[in-house]
Amino acid sequence: MPSKNELWVFEVDLLLEAIFFRYGYDFRHYSRASLERRVENRLALSDLSSPSEMITKVLHEPAFFELFLKDMSITVTDMFRDPHVFRVIREVVFKQLRTYSRVNIWHAGCATGEEVYSMAIMLHEEGLLKRTRIYATDYNNRSLEVAQQGIYPVEKMQEFTANYHEAGGKGSLADYYQAKYEYAKINDIFNASITFANHNLVKDQVFAQMNLIVCRNVLIYFDQHLQDQVLTLFANSLVHRGYLVLGDKETLALSKVQDEFECVSYEQRIYRKLAKV
Amino acid sequence: MNNEFTASSQKYDAVVIGVSAGGLNALTTLLPKLPNDFPMPVIIVQHRASDSDNFLIEHLGRLSNLQVKEAEVGELAQAGFIYLAPANYHLLIERNRHFSLNVDPPVSYAIPSVDVLFYSAARCFGEQLIGVVLTGANSDGTQGLKEIKQLGGLTIVQQPETAQERYMPDAAIAETKVDYVLPLLQIGQLLTALAEGGVE
């Protein structure tokens, strides 16, 4: 007889198969411990007792699947999160980007967009915004809607402001948003430079040649197989000598593409694609 | 309280420790008690400020007989090491005993969260897991310890009267019928005895 634990694993496998079959979203190569925790939370919130019960609802109630999809994309993100990373992007990466007349930047897995606006603000302050197109993509349309609106809780602005200055901000963050009641809305001046679009890293392809790809704290949710697949997509999307910025705890070290990159700053996880031999 | 623990055949594969306010002192007391041949990984979630990472690891490393390091994504949890969760990430352990991290929302206002580690560790190690809750001023760890107990693991809580902050031990004890409630030094002795073949 399988143990309770083995039964649970089997049920979650079936749930992921059901989601893939019904909606085409493939979570089978996500890091399992994090995924199971989200399943567990959804069971508690929806008052269900097992993943098997979720399977029925997922198959027959698209609205329930939307809930699960939302569960899968809720992460912590801030403006200028890890300010030291943004500082190095500003000081080191921008110096190279300046040599191009047109610059493409891709925020892959942009979630609710805080880091996208952080980048746009830095580009603006460095006089690079006008020559730059920022592609901000996520597989979750709900997150993209929030990102596109650029409206955040006003109480977050204090922390964001501190981050902004630590990241080398040259003005005042308040210059870039309007506070109204409990919300802060990022100014429209960035809209013309940012394209928000749905892109699923698990199944979608290269869509433009990029000078810089920022994908922070997305790969930690994937297993090694899926990480390799996504990193290959990034390698194929970057121009020669293009930059890749990963999350603080993510690395190319064990990946299939590690030989295609050099490390610009290990502490900040900034990599640069080598020129083709 | 009895200091002598007699041997049994129970074998454990990992120790997980959750600790919050007062943790620096508690870990400074507890960790040096573990011998250099302690035969299983020790995995710790300590709530702390993000900029204190290196200090904590170096400080505990100097005092400990085991190697102290930050847990890294994809790293295999091994005997001989004491692993600390990095600041601002939840630490989890996969069933293949490799670490993973995530940036899910805080749990009990905490990231890293003790509950998150304990849940995943319970799934990974089942009956071969020892869960320990030490001093702290919130209830993180309570649900995780309950899960460890439910999946057959051994549960230990610092005696609340001896904790710098008793809220976390009290909360854990209130929710779970824990196996041992002990002062820090005896937790060290117990872990060592369990490692050497267990305790009746």
Coordinates of C-alpha atoms in Angstrom, one line a residue, chain B residues 1-198:
Chain B
M1 CA 14.6 16.3 34.1
N2 CA 16.7 13.3 33.0
N3 CA 20.0 14.0 31.3
E4 CA 20.7 10.5 30.3
F5 CA 19.1 9.3 27.1
T6 CA 19.3 5.6 26.4
A7 CA 19.7 4.1 22.9
S8 CA 17.0 2.8 20.7
S9 CA 17.1 1.8 17.0
Q10 CA 15.3 4.8 15.6
K11 CA 17.3 6.4 12.8
Y12 CA 16.9 10.1 11.8
D13 CA 18.1 11.7 8.6
A14 CA 17.8 15.4 9.3
V15 CA 17.2 18.1 11.9
V16 CA 15.2 21.2 11.1
I17 CA 15.3 24.2 13.5
G18 CA 13.1 27.2 13.6
V19 CA 14.1 30.3 15.7
S20 CA 13.3 33.9 15.8
A21 CA 13.8 36.7 18.3
G22 CA 16.6 35.7 20.7
G23 CA 17.9 33.3 18.1
L24 CA 21.5 34.4 18.0
N25 CA 22.0 33.5 21.6
A26 CA 20.1 30.3 21.3
L27 CA 22.0 29.1 18.3
T28 CA 25.3 30.2 19.9
T29 CA 24.4 28.0 22.9
L30 CA 23.0 25.0 21.0
L31 CA 25.1 24.5 17.8
P32 CA 28.5 24.1 19.5
K33 CA 27.0 21.1 21.4
L34 CA 26.7 19.1 18.2
P35 CA 29.8 16.9 17.6
N36 CA 31.9 17.1 14.3
D37 CA 30.6 13.6 13.3
F38 CA 27.0 14.6 13.8
P39 CA 25.6 12.2 11.1
M40 CA 22.8 14.3 9.6
P41 CA 22.3 17.8 8.1
V42 CA 21.0 20.5 10.4
I43 CA 18.7 23.0 8.5
I44 CA 17.8 26.3 10.2
V45 CA 15.4 29.1 9.5
Q46 CA 16.3 32.1 11.6
H47 CA 14.3 35.3 11.2
R48 CA 16.7 38.1 10.7
A49 CA 17.5 41.4 8.9
S50 CA 18.8 40.9 5.4
D51 CA 22.1 42.5 6.0
S52 CA 23.2 40.2 8.8
D53 CA 23.7 37.1 6.7
N54 CA 27.4 36.9 6.6
F55 CA 27.9 37.9 10.2
L56 CA 25.6 35.1 11.4
I57 CA 27.2 32.5 9.3
E58 CA 30.7 33.5 10.2
H59 CA 29.9 33.8 13.9
L60 CA 28.2 30.4 14.1
G61 CA 30.8 28.8 11.9
R62 CA 33.6 29.9 14.3
L63 CA 31.8 28.3 17.3
S64 CA 30.5 25.1 15.7
N65 CA 32.2 21.8 15.1
L66 CA 30.2 21.5 11.8
Q67 CA 30.5 23.6 8.7
V68 CA 28.0 26.4 8.7
K69 CA 26.8 27.8 5.3
E70 CA 23.8 29.4 3.6
A71 CA 21.6 26.8 1.8
E72 CA 21.8 27.2 -2.0
V73 CA 19.3 26.3 -4.7
G74 CA 19.8 22.8 -5.9
E75 CA 22.3 21.9 -3.2
L76 CA 22.1 18.5 -1.6
A77 CA 21.5 18.5 2.2
Q78 CA 24.4 16.6 3.7
A79 CA 25.7 15.5 7.0
G80 CA 28.5 17.6 8.3
F81 CA 26.8 20.8 7.5
I82 CA 24.6 23.3 9.3
Y83 CA 22.5 25.2 6.6
L84 CA 20.9 28.6 7.2
A85 CA 18.1 29.9 5.1
P86 CA 19.1 33.1 3.2
A87 CA 17.3 36.3 4.2
N88 CA 14.3 37.3 2.1
Y89 CA 13.7 33.8 0.6
H90 CA 11.7 30.9 1.8
L91 CA 13.8 27.8 2.1
L92 CA 12.3 24.4 1.2
I93 CA 13.7 20.9 0.7
E94 CA 12.6 18.7 -2.2
R95 CA 12.0 15.0 -1.8
N96 CA 15.4 14.3 -3.4
R97 CA 16.9 16.3 -0.5
H98 CA 18.0 19.2 -2.6
F99 CA 17.2 22.7 -1.4
S100 CA 15.0 25.1 -3.2
L101 CA 14.0 28.7 -2.6
N102 CA 11.1 30.8 -3.4
V103 CA 9.8 34.4 -3.0
D104 CA 6.2 33.5 -2.1
P105 CA 4.5 36.0 0.2
P106 CA 5.6 36.0 3.9
V107 CA 4.0 33.4 6.1
S108 CA 3.2 34.5 9.6
Y109 CA 4.8 37.8 8.5
A110 CA 8.1 35.9 7.9
I111 CA 10.3 35.2 4.9
P112 CA 12.0 32.9 5.4
S113 CA 9.3 31.1 7.3
V114 CA 9.8 28.2 9.6
D115 CA 6.5 26.7 8.6
V116 CA 7.5 26.6 5.0
L117 CA 10.7 24.8 5.7
F118 CA 9.1 22.4 8.2
Y119 CA 6.2 21.4 5.8
S120 CA 8.6 20.6 3.0
A121 CA 11.0 18.8 5.3
A122 CA 8.1 16.7 6.7
R123 CA 7.2 15.6 3.2
C124 CA 10.8 14.8 2.4
F125 CA 12.0 13.0 5.5
G126 CA 8.7 11.8 7.1
E127 CA 9.5 9.7 10.2
Q128 CA 13.2 10.4 9.8
L129 CA 12.9 14.0 10.7
I130 CA 13.5 15.9 13.9
G131 CA 11.8 19.3 14.2
V132 CA 13.0 21.8 16.8
V133 CA 11.3 25.1 17.7
L134 CA 13.3 27.6 19.8
T135 CA 12.9 31.1 21.1
G136 CA 10.8 33.6 19.2
A137 CA 8.1 36.3 19.4
N138 CA 5.6 35.1 16.9
S139 CA 3.8 31.8 16.0
D140 CA 5.8 30.8 12.9
G141 CA 6.7 27.2 13.2
T142 CA 3.6 26.1 15.0
Q143 CA 1.8 24.7 12.0
G144 CA 5.0 23.2 10.6
L145 CA 5.8 21.4 13.8
K146 CA 2.3 20.0 13.8
E147 CA 2.9 18.7 10.2
I148 CA 6.2 17.0 11.3
K149 CA 4.4 15.3 14.1
Q150 CA 1.6 14.2 11.9
L151 CA 4.0 12.6 9.4
G152 CA 5.7 10.7 12.2
G153 CA 8.7 12.9 12.9
L154 CA 10.1 13.7 16.3
T155 CA 9.2 17.1 17.8
I156 CA 11.3 19.1 20.3
V157 CA 10.5 22.6 21.7
Q158 CA 12.6 24.8 23.9
Q159 CA 11.3 25.0 27.4
P160 CA 9.4 28.3 27.3
E161 CA 10.6 29.5 30.8
T162 CA 14.2 29.2 29.5
A163 CA 13.6 31.0 26.2
Q164 CA 14.5 34.6 25.6
E165 CA 11.1 35.0 24.0
R166 CA 8.6 32.3 25.0
Y167 CA 5.8 33.1 22.5
M168 CA 7.0 30.8 19.8
P169 CA 7.7 27.8 22.1
D170 CA 4.3 28.3 23.8
A171 CA 2.5 28.5 20.5
A172 CA 4.1 25.3 19.3
I173 CA 3.3 23.4 22.5
A174 CA -0.3 24.6 22.5
E175 CA -0.9 23.2 19.0
T176 CA 1.0 19.9 19.1
K177 CA 1.6 17.2 21.7
V178 CA 5.4 17.6 21.3
D179 CA 7.8 14.8 22.3
Y180 CA 10.3 16.8 24.3
V181 CA 10.2 20.2 26.0
L182 CA 13.8 21.0 27.1
P183 CA 16.2 23.7 27.9
L184 CA 18.8 24.4 25.2
L185 CA 21.7 22.5 26.6
Q186 CA 19.6 19.4 26.9
I187 CA 18.3 19.8 23.4
G188 CA 22.0 19.6 22.3
Q189 CA 22.5 16.4 24.4
L190 CA 19.3 14.9 23.1
L191 CA 20.2 15.6 19.4
T192 CA 23.6 14.0 20.0
A193 CA 22.1 11.0 21.7
L194 CA 19.5 10.6 18.9
A195 CA 22.3 10.8 16.3
E196 CA 24.3 8.1 18.1
G197 CA 21.5 5.6 17.8
G198 CA 18.5 7.2 19.3

